[in-house]
């Protein structure tokens, strides 16, 4: 009888047993999970024909693994045991009848499921839909939501269902934080002194905020050199309110009527003359706060009132006060009207102060405005108390508060409406780019800011690009950059150098520059032209220690014996690539590395990237002696052997060999994993050189082009290898900008970086033309 049962450790293993036993013509009757693996019940197609008396279509051959013909989730009926006294033909007949009943039950089950299946399956809740529901529900605008949807990392598609909400929330928080402009951590707006004017609509809390700022200043610097001015002569009690605050603080206060000369008053306060009666000189005012008249954003007199600040003859920093409890459309109009009026007056808005945050049901609204208009947030106010309810900005707390709001609202979108909106046909890429050109500019700005923080050397790369695009004649810009200062690294971190093989290959007439590596072995976009470095190896290594301050080295060939001793004395790690035929002395005999691999002890297994794909690296190590002719006594080294395995079928894809010195406290294994990934860096630099040549960047300056190409290749490789959240976000931004494949490879990321630099230039040119 041709019915067989196979149990394998996995579906692949069970299918292998089926093919080995029955061949490719097997008919799969069922498969299911059982204790110990997967069970597959199968039979030959010819046996089914013999049982039924009807010919059957041959089972189609499919590539491995073979897809099951039918998958049954319920257990199949158990065939009744044949009578003990039954003969063999009777037993066969009873079993055949039972098998036919199973086939009939199977057909009925499939028919019932097909007839009951819905015509259209409900759409899976995608990360984009989740983001739209999350952000729109708490009050963010569709404009910002669309912008962030375009930047969603591709990795979210692989995030487990139970972790997607938390992961998405963290990602939204990071995106919002990068879009909020803040004062520098070491900056103190009030300590800088000068004249500051609070502007904004009526009722937003300018007078109370003026008093809070004055209190903050008096507590830190005293009250002798501070003064208050109010230009609000319309609102009943406005001047008196400020006078009360001034009297409590012990500072001067001045009321200016609608036709008063603000410039003259400021000049008198900042450079006071000797008083006639007291015959003593008044104290010059270092910090002056102006409480201006509140005006609606639609008031035609707004421009005239703000213009008084620009006509004062004294630099005035304008601070826009925004009410966090206002509707989003209202805030949008306020920002647009006051920005335009301030620009026309020649006093651009210095920053914003957010008031009434404690009254806001949807703090996300004001955060949305700040993020999209790139307005610097100076302070936030959470109540009426002076001076307690004014604080510096805590971005994390502000974002968390906005996202923690209950999304249920009669004025918002319910889940059904959001799902319907998400199902609408998306506009073309070209139309979206035209519509959201400003949001793309914001994304580029945020992305380059992130790279400047996370990839030291990006600023130098931007300088090289700017010089290369201008193609200015004269001395090589790269020559000017050769004398630059070393990288600045965080305390406790070290950086290194990657020394590729010296000399050009048959495909190029240039040497690959030296590349800086961070503490983890990831490349940095700061490279060093070889012909601009000292000629001898000894001098170059001295330069690496003294100028670059490198702590370890990844090399294409071992250093000279004398340099090995110097590196060991300085406790600097060196690692160099080696060939399988390289000989070292082990147990008194000179042997090839390939012959020693079997003697090495396995010490580490980890996943790394090689040729744009993940691989498993098995690392072994063996102590040996390294010597060269005429070098004297041999040097103790460690020999490293690596096997690179396919992550799916465990095939050995490649083998690698390295030599290193033995320095305690150094993590060699993780750095060798990076060495595997860096093998493609020179080829990527070659590709960047070709693309820069085609685009005409640095056409007349070959050195600049080489340094720019190697820096771009290093940055693309860093983005490919880094698994941190910031790198995932930058990759998503680059993929969104390029509009092409989202494959995480150095080649794709290099092309996207070139497009990002070009797009930034185009946006800057457009902004200049518009101005």
XYZ file of C-alpha atoms in Angstrom:
771
model
C 0.000 0.000 0.000
C 1.444 3.435 -0.989
C 0.436 5.599 2.009
C 3.472 6.717 3.995
C 4.093 8.800 7.072
C 7.251 10.891 7.411
C 8.452 12.858 10.470
C 11.242 15.377 10.142
C 12.797 17.992 12.380
C 11.460 20.683 10.028
C 9.210 20.935 6.983
C 12.304 20.994 4.762
C 13.652 17.819 6.369
C 10.315 16.001 6.094
C 9.943 16.968 2.417
C 13.473 15.695 1.769
C 12.437 12.304 3.166
C 9.319 12.318 0.946
C 11.357 12.973 -2.203
C 13.986 10.380 -1.304
C 11.332 7.707 -0.677
C 8.581 8.515 -3.229
C 10.221 10.861 -5.724
C 8.780 14.052 -7.195
C 5.460 12.376 -8.140
C 4.349 12.108 -4.518
C 0.911 13.375 -3.516
C 0.897 15.161 -0.159
C -2.182 14.188 1.845
C -1.571 16.237 5.008
C 1.081 17.953 7.049
C 0.977 19.057 10.663
C 3.127 19.908 13.652
C 3.765 16.959 15.965
C 5.984 16.348 18.948
C 9.526 16.290 17.650
C 8.930 18.129 14.375
C 6.639 18.045 11.332
C 4.580 15.066 10.107
C 3.763 14.624 6.411
C 1.405 11.919 5.094
C 1.991 11.176 1.393
C 1.418 8.539 -1.278
C 2.366 7.890 -4.872
C 0.038 9.381 -7.457
C -0.217 5.988 -9.173
C -1.420 4.371 -5.936
C -4.310 6.848 -5.756
C -5.356 5.894 -9.289
C -5.282 2.206 -8.326
C -7.459 2.885 -5.271
C -10.068 5.021 -6.980
C -10.153 3.419 -10.409
C -9.901 6.861 -11.988
C -6.799 8.394 -13.594
C -5.406 11.493 -11.893
C -3.399 14.452 -13.173
C 0.302 14.114 -12.391
C 1.444 16.290 -9.508
C 3.300 19.350 -10.841
C 7.007 19.491 -10.139
C 8.035 22.517 -8.119
C 11.363 23.878 -6.930
C 12.420 22.885 -3.460
C 10.783 22.893 -1.049
C 7.767 21.217 -2.628
C 4.525 22.990 -1.689
C 1.917 20.695 -0.155
C -1.097 19.908 -2.312
C -3.437 20.202 0.648
C -2.940 21.496 4.140
C -5.405 20.251 6.714
C -5.555 22.002 10.068
C -8.000 19.501 11.656
C -6.768 15.973 12.331
C -7.862 13.534 9.649
C -10.340 10.769 10.660
C -8.603 7.825 12.117
C -9.103 4.636 10.026
C -10.883 1.880 11.896
C -8.778 -1.102 12.774
C -9.486 -4.125 10.547
C -10.991 -7.221 12.157
C -8.443 -9.544 13.596
C -9.694 -12.520 11.615
C -9.935 -10.713 8.311
C -7.877 -11.957 5.400
C -5.357 -9.788 3.584
C -7.679 -8.926 0.636
C -10.495 -8.019 3.054
C -8.097 -5.883 5.093
C -6.977 -4.071 1.946
C -10.580 -3.529 0.844
C -11.598 -2.098 4.233
C -8.601 0.228 4.297
C -9.316 1.398 0.732
C -12.910 2.207 1.657
C -11.745 4.128 4.694
C -9.177 6.040 2.604
C -11.862 6.989 0.061
C -13.985 8.316 2.937
C -11.015 10.454 4.005
C -10.669 11.874 0.464
C -14.380 12.676 0.391
C -14.187 14.373 3.790
C -11.173 16.348 2.613
C -13.017 17.570 -0.518
C -16.078 18.542 1.537
C -13.895 20.475 3.965
C -12.095 22.356 1.195
C -15.391 23.111 -0.596
C -16.975 24.452 2.571
C -13.994 26.656 3.303
C -13.842 28.034 -0.220
C -17.566 28.786 -0.294
C -17.467 30.464 3.120
C -14.355 32.527 2.423
C -14.951 36.303 2.162
C -14.521 37.888 -1.235
C -11.906 40.334 0.033
C -9.730 39.778 3.072
C -9.464 42.708 5.459
C -6.326 44.740 4.933
C -3.512 43.985 7.351
C -2.710 46.814 9.721
C 0.540 48.028 8.200
C 3.121 50.162 10.046
C 2.013 53.121 7.897
C -1.619 52.685 8.967
C -0.596 52.309 12.585
C 1.483 55.479 12.391
C -1.382 57.411 10.774
C -3.853 56.281 13.424
C -1.389 56.933 16.243
C -0.351 60.438 15.235
C -3.611 61.748 13.813
C -5.467 60.485 16.858
C -3.391 62.605 19.259
C -3.547 65.743 17.124
C -0.701 65.819 14.609
C -1.396 67.226 11.152
C -1.805 65.134 8.033
C 1.091 67.109 6.528
C 3.564 65.857 9.129
C 2.013 62.380 9.173
C 2.525 62.002 5.410
C 6.087 63.194 5.788
C 6.880 60.565 8.426
C 5.094 57.766 6.559
C 7.458 58.352 3.656
C 10.385 57.835 6.048
C 9.224 54.612 7.706
C 12.163 52.177 7.830
C 11.786 49.004 5.825
C 12.863 47.031 8.922
C 9.424 47.639 10.468
C 7.937 45.079 8.081
C 9.903 42.370 9.957
C 9.038 43.601 13.457
C 6.989 41.075 15.472
C 3.333 42.002 15.921
C 3.629 42.178 19.707
C 6.536 44.661 19.505
C 5.429 46.897 16.636
C 3.511 49.444 18.738
C 6.388 50.080 21.136
C 8.951 50.163 18.324
C 6.815 52.540 16.288
C 6.250 54.807 19.283
C 9.999 55.014 19.928
C 10.620 55.818 16.265
C 7.965 58.588 16.236
C 9.527 60.081 19.369
C 12.966 60.162 17.750
C 11.615 61.742 14.579
C 9.818 64.466 16.507
C 12.852 65.130 18.719
C 15.121 65.641 15.698
C 12.680 68.179 14.253
C 12.489 70.358 17.361
C 15.020 73.192 17.443
C 16.291 73.919 20.971
C 18.740 76.239 22.655
C 22.228 74.799 22.956
C 22.738 73.073 26.271
C 25.405 75.621 27.255
C 23.388 78.632 26.068
C 21.495 80.993 28.383
C 19.182 83.316 26.478
C 18.763 85.789 29.336
C 22.436 85.789 30.308
C 23.321 86.925 26.797
C 21.587 90.218 27.564
C 20.222 92.679 25.016
C 16.692 93.733 24.124
C 13.991 91.086 23.749
C 10.423 91.743 22.631
C 7.592 89.275 23.222
C 5.151 89.289 20.314
C 1.999 87.312 19.650
C -1.816 87.446 19.542
C -4.004 88.742 22.353
C -4.530 86.518 25.363
C -1.580 84.158 24.836
C 0.108 85.243 28.104
C 2.775 87.716 26.950
C 2.563 89.928 30.054
C 2.749 87.020 32.504
C 5.582 85.455 30.492
C 7.456 88.795 30.524
C 7.212 88.796 34.317
C 8.423 85.176 34.481
C 11.458 85.970 32.316
C 12.233 89.050 34.396
C 12.010 86.995 37.608
C 14.298 84.370 36.128
C 16.851 87.025 35.241
C 16.668 88.829 38.600
C 17.187 85.604 40.542
C 20.312 84.814 38.509
C 21.829 88.267 37.896
C 20.141 90.787 40.199
C 17.779 93.673 39.399
C 20.093 96.661 38.850
C 20.686 96.221 35.127
C 17.208 94.982 34.055
C 14.210 96.979 32.829
C 10.693 96.310 31.518
C 8.794 98.148 28.794
C 5.147 97.783 27.798
C 3.729 99.094 24.523
C 0.209 97.856 25.317
C -1.801 101.065 25.765
C -5.103 99.508 24.623
C -5.855 96.710 27.078
C -7.329 97.927 30.376
C -5.008 97.175 33.264
C -2.170 95.808 31.091
C 0.325 98.477 32.151
C -0.716 98.285 35.780
C -0.260 94.503 35.797
C 3.313 94.842 34.585
C 3.985 97.651 37.083
C 2.954 95.358 39.946
C 5.362 92.681 38.773
C 8.144 95.260 38.329
C 7.592 96.657 41.837
C 7.809 93.170 43.334
C 11.039 92.483 41.450
C 12.546 95.915 42.080
C 13.166 96.678 38.394
C 12.358 99.741 36.322
C 9.231 99.706 34.177
C 8.282 102.114 31.390
C 4.986 102.470 29.512
C 5.165 103.600 25.900
C 2.107 105.032 24.184
C 1.097 104.125 20.663
C 3.024 107.025 19.121
C 5.962 106.864 21.539
C 9.562 106.697 20.335
C 10.825 103.239 21.259
C 14.313 103.939 19.933
C 14.780 106.990 22.134
C 13.592 105.131 25.219
C 15.964 102.210 24.574
C 18.900 104.565 23.992
C 18.186 106.343 27.269
C 17.993 103.073 29.201
C 21.103 101.516 27.679
C 23.316 104.664 27.953
C 21.709 106.831 30.683
C 22.852 110.433 31.251
C 23.713 111.873 34.635
C 20.578 112.756 36.622
C 20.154 116.496 37.295
C 18.992 116.336 40.907
C 20.758 113.335 42.346
C 23.989 114.083 40.404
C 24.639 110.393 40.092
C 24.746 108.217 37.056
C 21.949 105.631 36.590
C 22.910 102.013 35.912
C 22.957 101.068 32.186
C 20.416 98.379 31.441
C 21.939 95.172 30.155
C 18.694 93.226 29.679
C 15.447 94.872 28.575
C 12.185 92.966 28.093
C 9.394 94.492 25.991
C 5.765 93.409 26.420
C 4.181 94.359 23.089
C 0.594 94.996 22.128
C -1.261 91.767 21.341
C -2.768 91.742 17.870
C -4.769 89.234 15.888
C -2.909 87.531 13.080
C -5.587 88.918 10.757
C -5.260 92.539 11.940
C -3.966 94.724 9.072
C -2.062 96.836 11.651
C 0.097 93.900 12.656
C 2.924 94.716 10.232
C 3.002 98.355 11.408
C 3.190 97.381 15.078
C 6.020 94.881 14.544
C 7.806 97.406 12.314
C 8.296 99.639 15.393
C 10.778 97.051 16.658
C 12.814 97.203 13.478
C 12.842 101.030 13.487
C 14.183 101.348 17.029
C 17.781 101.529 15.882
C 18.780 98.862 18.406
C 19.021 95.100 17.713
C 15.911 93.486 19.159
C 15.376 89.731 19.494
C 11.718 88.941 18.806
C 10.259 86.046 20.798
C 6.969 84.647 19.499
C 4.578 83.478 22.234
C 2.297 80.627 21.171
C -0.744 79.314 23.030
C -0.530 75.502 23.181
C -4.307 75.310 23.713
C -5.095 76.965 20.353
C -6.418 75.098 17.341
C -3.848 73.948 14.822
C -5.207 76.108 12.000
C -5.081 79.152 14.270
C -1.465 78.472 15.217
C -0.592 77.970 11.551
C -1.987 81.405 10.689
C -0.294 83.051 13.684
C 3.133 81.699 12.791
C 2.779 82.625 9.117
C 1.552 86.182 9.849
C 4.097 87.000 12.541
C 7.014 85.443 10.639
C 6.197 87.559 7.605
C 5.785 90.729 9.677
C 9.053 90.130 11.548
C 10.987 89.506 8.325
C 9.609 92.684 6.764
C 10.614 94.612 9.892
C 14.156 93.238 9.729
C 13.834 91.426 13.066
C 13.427 87.698 12.292
C 11.868 85.609 15.044
C 14.590 84.467 17.440
C 12.529 81.665 18.944
C 9.264 80.664 20.579
C 7.868 80.413 24.088
C 5.023 77.940 24.535
C 2.346 78.966 27.036
C -0.717 77.282 28.537
C 0.690 73.817 28.044
C -1.268 72.785 31.128
C -4.517 73.824 29.389
C -3.867 72.045 26.113
C -5.915 68.916 25.356
C -3.691 68.170 22.338
C -0.047 69.269 22.920
C 0.778 67.522 19.651
C -0.715 70.462 17.740
C 1.873 72.988 18.859
C 4.697 70.430 18.496
C 3.555 69.868 14.924
C 3.777 73.616 14.217
C 7.237 73.884 15.768
C 8.565 70.855 13.903
C 7.274 71.867 10.478
C 8.358 75.523 10.752
C 11.716 74.722 12.417
C 11.040 77.267 15.174
C 13.460 77.175 18.088
C 11.757 76.452 21.404
C 13.133 78.619 24.213
C 10.832 77.945 27.197
C 7.535 76.277 28.062
C 4.950 77.618 30.527
C 2.630 75.341 32.485
C 0.601 77.776 34.585
C 0.142 81.303 35.935
C 2.588 81.248 38.847
C 5.520 83.678 38.607
C 8.266 82.540 38.262
C 7.672 78.820 38.972
C 5.636 77.927 35.899
C 8.344 78.621 33.320
C 10.864 75.933 32.473
C 13.519 74.964 29.983
C 12.422 72.509 27.324
C 12.559 68.777 28.072
C 12.080 67.313 24.605
C 11.534 63.735 25.738
C 8.906 64.772 28.281
C 7.198 67.077 25.792
C 6.986 64.387 23.116
C 5.834 61.746 25.594
C 3.111 64.068 26.866
C 1.891 64.666 23.319
C 1.791 60.955 22.478
C 0.201 59.938 25.783
C -3.060 61.811 25.085
C -6.216 59.719 24.792
C -6.880 59.586 21.058
C -10.674 59.374 21.479
C -12.134 62.745 20.460
C -15.372 63.888 18.759
C -13.247 66.279 16.703
C -10.760 63.669 15.497
C -10.844 60.677 13.160
C -12.181 57.339 14.272
C -10.469 54.089 13.267
C -12.902 53.394 10.422
C -12.327 56.811 8.860
C -8.557 56.477 9.151
C -8.652 53.018 7.567
C -10.749 54.386 4.719
C -8.346 57.282 4.244
C -5.378 54.905 4.253
C -6.980 52.905 1.437
C -7.166 55.810 -0.955
C -5.018 55.676 -4.073
C -1.697 57.332 -3.451
C -0.572 60.177 -5.657
C 2.331 59.782 -7.991
C 5.858 60.161 -6.674
C 6.456 63.248 -8.810
C 3.306 64.943 -7.532
C 4.154 64.059 -3.942
C 7.666 65.474 -4.356
C 6.266 68.694 -5.826
C 3.686 68.995 -3.052
C 6.068 68.175 -0.229
C 9.252 69.895 -1.403
C 9.401 71.809 1.887
C 8.981 68.634 3.934
C 11.774 66.990 1.919
C 13.948 69.947 2.818
C 13.165 69.413 6.487
C 13.951 65.722 6.185
C 17.295 66.457 4.534
C 18.135 68.998 7.211
C 17.336 66.514 9.980
C 19.254 63.733 8.231
C 22.451 65.758 7.793
C 22.194 66.911 11.418
C 22.005 63.273 12.524
C 24.978 62.300 10.353
C 27.046 65.183 11.734
C 26.434 63.846 15.257
C 26.694 60.127 14.580
C 29.362 60.021 11.868
C 32.195 62.422 12.811
C 33.806 63.747 9.654
C 30.522 64.395 7.829
C 31.108 68.156 8.101
C 34.442 67.753 6.295
C 32.698 65.653 3.679
C 30.166 68.450 3.135
C 33.020 70.938 2.671
C 34.635 68.663 0.085
C 31.326 68.337 -1.759
C 30.742 72.113 -1.795
C 34.240 72.722 -3.141
C 33.887 69.908 -5.661
C 30.557 71.223 -6.989
C 31.945 74.745 -7.372
C 35.055 73.252 -9.047
C 36.999 76.368 -8.123
C 40.476 76.560 -9.706
C 43.618 76.845 -7.628
C 45.416 74.623 -5.163
C 43.824 71.286 -4.407
C 41.254 71.592 -1.662
C 42.268 68.136 -0.453
C 45.811 69.458 0.040
C 44.387 72.191 2.232
C 42.417 69.577 4.186
C 45.506 67.378 4.697
C 46.679 69.470 7.655
C 43.334 69.378 9.471
C 43.007 68.393 13.112
C 42.247 64.780 14.109
C 38.774 63.499 14.872
C 37.061 64.415 18.098
C 35.801 61.305 19.863
C 33.681 60.813 22.943
C 35.436 60.185 26.287
C 36.418 56.556 26.699
C 36.184 55.827 22.953
C 39.066 55.128 20.607
C 39.413 55.282 16.880
C 41.605 53.458 14.428
C 42.908 53.425 10.868
C 42.185 51.016 8.041
C 45.319 50.600 5.914
C 44.281 49.009 2.617
C 46.765 47.595 0.139
C 49.116 50.309 -1.095
C 49.398 51.022 -4.804
C 46.756 51.145 -7.511
C 45.316 48.021 -9.078
C 45.061 47.271 -12.769
C 41.671 49.013 -12.801
C 42.858 52.234 -11.127
C 45.858 54.526 -10.984
C 45.355 55.708 -7.408
C 45.938 54.257 -3.956
C 43.015 53.769 -1.635
C 43.172 56.465 1.083
C 43.463 55.574 4.744
C 40.043 55.399 6.394
C 39.272 56.339 10.009
C 37.360 53.756 12.069
C 35.420 54.305 15.275
C 35.779 52.288 18.462
C 33.582 49.493 17.041
C 35.429 49.264 13.716
C 32.777 51.119 11.695
C 34.233 53.439 9.028
C 33.999 57.209 9.399
C 33.770 59.655 6.475
C 37.222 61.089 7.210
C 39.952 59.706 4.975
C 43.599 60.491 4.377
C 45.343 60.600 0.980
C 48.398 58.340 1.062
C 50.681 60.550 -1.030
C 50.072 63.409 1.427
C 51.438 61.306 4.296
C 55.122 60.690 5.205
C 56.930 58.342 2.852
C 58.385 55.734 5.223
C 56.342 53.264 7.249
C 58.015 54.371 10.480
C 57.111 58.011 9.859
C 53.561 57.099 8.899
C 53.018 55.066 12.036
C 54.420 57.955 14.096
C 51.927 60.256 12.348
C 49.135 57.799 13.197
C 50.099 57.848 16.869
C 50.748 61.564 17.272
C 48.390 63.288 14.805
C 45.564 60.839 14.259
C 45.932 59.425 17.799
C 44.828 56.008 16.592
C 44.646 53.250 19.199
C 44.579 50.229 16.877
C 45.141 49.385 13.209
C 43.508 47.182 10.610
C 46.079 46.519 7.897
C 46.411 44.810 4.517
C 49.922 43.527 5.378
C 51.825 43.014 8.637
C 53.975 45.951 9.804
C 57.737 45.681 9.929
C 59.237 43.792 12.865
C 60.595 46.976 14.469
C 57.156 48.604 14.186
C 55.574 45.515 15.785
C 57.759 46.052 18.834
C 56.838 49.763 19.023
C 53.131 48.976 18.745
C 53.407 46.340 21.472
C 55.252 48.816 23.732
C 52.434 51.353 23.202
C 49.836 48.616 23.841
C 48.337 49.273 20.408
C 46.531 46.457 18.647
C 47.331 45.662 15.022
C 45.519 43.165 12.800
C 46.542 42.376 9.240
C 45.104 40.255 6.476
C 47.087 37.209 5.396
C 46.955 34.635 2.614
C 46.470 30.920 3.050
C 50.067 30.370 1.867
C 51.609 32.715 4.461
C 54.044 30.782 6.671
C 54.566 31.138 10.410
C 56.572 29.088 12.860
C 54.522 26.707 14.991
C 55.984 23.985 17.208
C 59.401 24.642 15.717
C 58.376 24.293 12.060
C 57.497 26.874 9.417
C 54.004 25.955 8.192
C 51.358 27.483 5.941
C 48.312 29.018 7.571
C 45.962 26.779 5.609
C 47.698 23.734 7.117
C 47.364 25.084 10.655
C 43.637 25.844 10.477
C 42.655 22.416 11.798
C 44.796 22.892 14.928
C 43.234 26.206 15.979
C 40.763 26.382 18.851
C 37.337 27.812 18.056
C 36.715 30.870 20.207
C 33.802 32.820 18.701
C 30.743 32.606 16.461
C 28.843 35.685 15.325
C 26.843 37.063 12.432
C 28.390 39.738 10.226
C 27.948 41.167 6.738
C 29.999 40.110 3.743
C 29.371 41.191 0.170
C 26.084 42.878 1.141
C 24.651 39.754 2.753
C 24.510 38.398 6.314
C 26.837 35.462 7.036
C 27.836 33.468 10.098
C 31.508 33.785 10.997
C 33.232 30.997 12.952
C 36.522 32.287 14.362
C 39.471 30.211 15.597
C 42.840 31.263 16.985
C 46.345 29.816 17.319
C 49.573 31.325 18.780
C 52.631 31.293 16.509
C 55.913 33.071 15.732
C 56.291 35.542 12.861
C 59.643 36.192 11.218
C 61.115 37.726 8.098
C 64.548 37.463 6.530
C 67.163 39.537 8.283
C 64.732 40.668 10.994
C 66.430 38.934 13.898
C 64.366 37.229 16.591
C 60.806 36.230 15.633
C 57.790 37.986 17.151
C 54.943 36.272 18.961
C 51.668 36.687 17.065
C 48.164 35.274 17.039
C 46.884 33.609 13.889
C 43.150 33.987 13.254
C 41.134 31.646 11.040
C 37.593 32.464 9.936
C 34.973 30.430 8.086
C 32.075 32.357 6.577
C 28.889 30.249 6.441
C 25.616 30.784 4.622
C 22.960 31.638 7.207
C 20.363 29.379 5.546
C 22.095 26.125 4.657
C 25.399 26.551 6.568
C 27.535 26.149 3.438
C 31.090 27.494 3.767
C 31.242 30.497 1.459
C 34.778 31.705 2.123
C 37.759 31.443 4.439
C 39.859 34.306 5.808
C 43.198 34.517 7.640
C 44.666 37.277 9.809
C 47.671 37.935 12.024
C 47.631 40.146 15.116
C 49.641 40.948 18.188
C 48.407 39.831 21.591
C 47.165 42.887 23.514
C 45.049 42.179 26.583
C 41.782 44.011 26.945
C 41.227 44.336 23.193
C 38.188 42.822 21.471
C 39.687 41.289 18.357
C 36.717 39.124 17.316
C 34.235 41.953 16.742
C 36.827 44.002 14.875
C 37.671 41.105 12.577
C 33.945 40.819 11.830
C 34.135 44.446 10.654
C 37.239 43.600 8.617
C 35.170 41.124 6.619
C 32.582 43.809 5.877
C 35.226 46.379 4.872
C 36.488 44.213 2.020
C 34.141 45.977 -0.392
C 35.136 49.519 0.618
C 37.765 49.989 -2.081
C 35.385 48.806 -4.802
C 32.732 51.174 -3.471
C 35.263 54.025 -3.606
C 35.968 53.112 -7.224
C 32.249 53.293 -7.965
C 31.999 56.676 -6.224
C 34.934 58.009 -8.268
C 33.165 56.971 -11.464
C 29.852 58.526 -10.421
C 31.516 61.804 -9.387
C 33.344 61.895 -12.720
C 30.106 61.354 -14.617
C 28.364 64.130 -12.692
C 31.229 66.591 -13.127
C 31.950 67.010 -9.390
C 35.559 68.179 -8.797
C 36.307 67.783 -12.488
C 39.541 69.796 -12.276
C 40.649 68.558 -8.836
C 41.428 64.854 -8.808
C 42.630 64.842 -5.201
C 39.391 66.350 -3.954
C 37.405 63.840 -6.006
C 39.368 60.914 -4.539
C 38.962 62.127 -0.969
C 35.267 62.859 -1.510
C 34.707 59.445 -3.112
C 36.431 57.559 -0.286
C 34.515 59.566 2.328
C 31.167 58.863 0.648
C 32.034 55.165 0.359
C 33.004 55.065 4.045
C 29.748 56.758 5.063
C 27.656 54.408 2.886
C 29.440 51.396 4.407
C 28.887 52.738 7.925
C 25.158 53.082 7.226
C 25.018 49.550 5.820
C 26.747 47.961 8.798
C 25.335 49.956 11.696
C 22.264 48.424 13.366
C 21.511 51.316 15.737
C 18.228 53.213 15.559
C 19.740 56.388 14.112
C 21.211 54.463 11.170
C 17.862 52.783 10.489
C 16.216 56.225 10.427
C 18.819 57.688 8.060
C 18.534 54.693 5.729
C 14.760 55.196 5.581
C 15.239 58.885 4.747
C 17.746 58.059 2.006
C 15.532 55.356 0.502
C 12.565 57.709 0.531
C 14.576 60.399 -1.252
C 15.965 58.099 -3.932
C 12.587 56.450 -4.556
C 14.278 53.237 -5.677
C 15.125 49.898 -4.096
C 15.352 49.634 -0.325
C 18.074 46.981 -0.304
C 20.523 47.584 2.519
C 23.721 47.513 0.490
C 26.666 49.880 0.218
C 26.019 50.415 -3.485
C 22.387 51.429 -2.972
C 23.256 53.678 -0.035
C 26.086 55.335 -1.971
C 23.710 56.234 -4.802
C 21.190 57.549 -2.284
C 23.857 59.693 -0.582
C 24.850 61.199 -3.930
C 21.196 62.043 -4.560
C 20.879 63.517 -1.050
C 23.828 65.870 -1.579
C 22.487 66.855 -4.992
C 18.963 67.401 -3.657
C 20.264 69.556 -0.834
C 22.123 71.734 -3.350
C 18.979 72.057 -5.457
C 16.866 73.073 -2.459
C 19.473 75.624 -1.383
C 19.581 77.071 -4.916
C 15.779 77.238 -5.013
C 15.705 78.975 -1.635
C 18.319 81.481 -2.823
C 16.409 82.180 -6.032
C 13.179 82.662 -4.081
C 14.886 85.088 -1.676
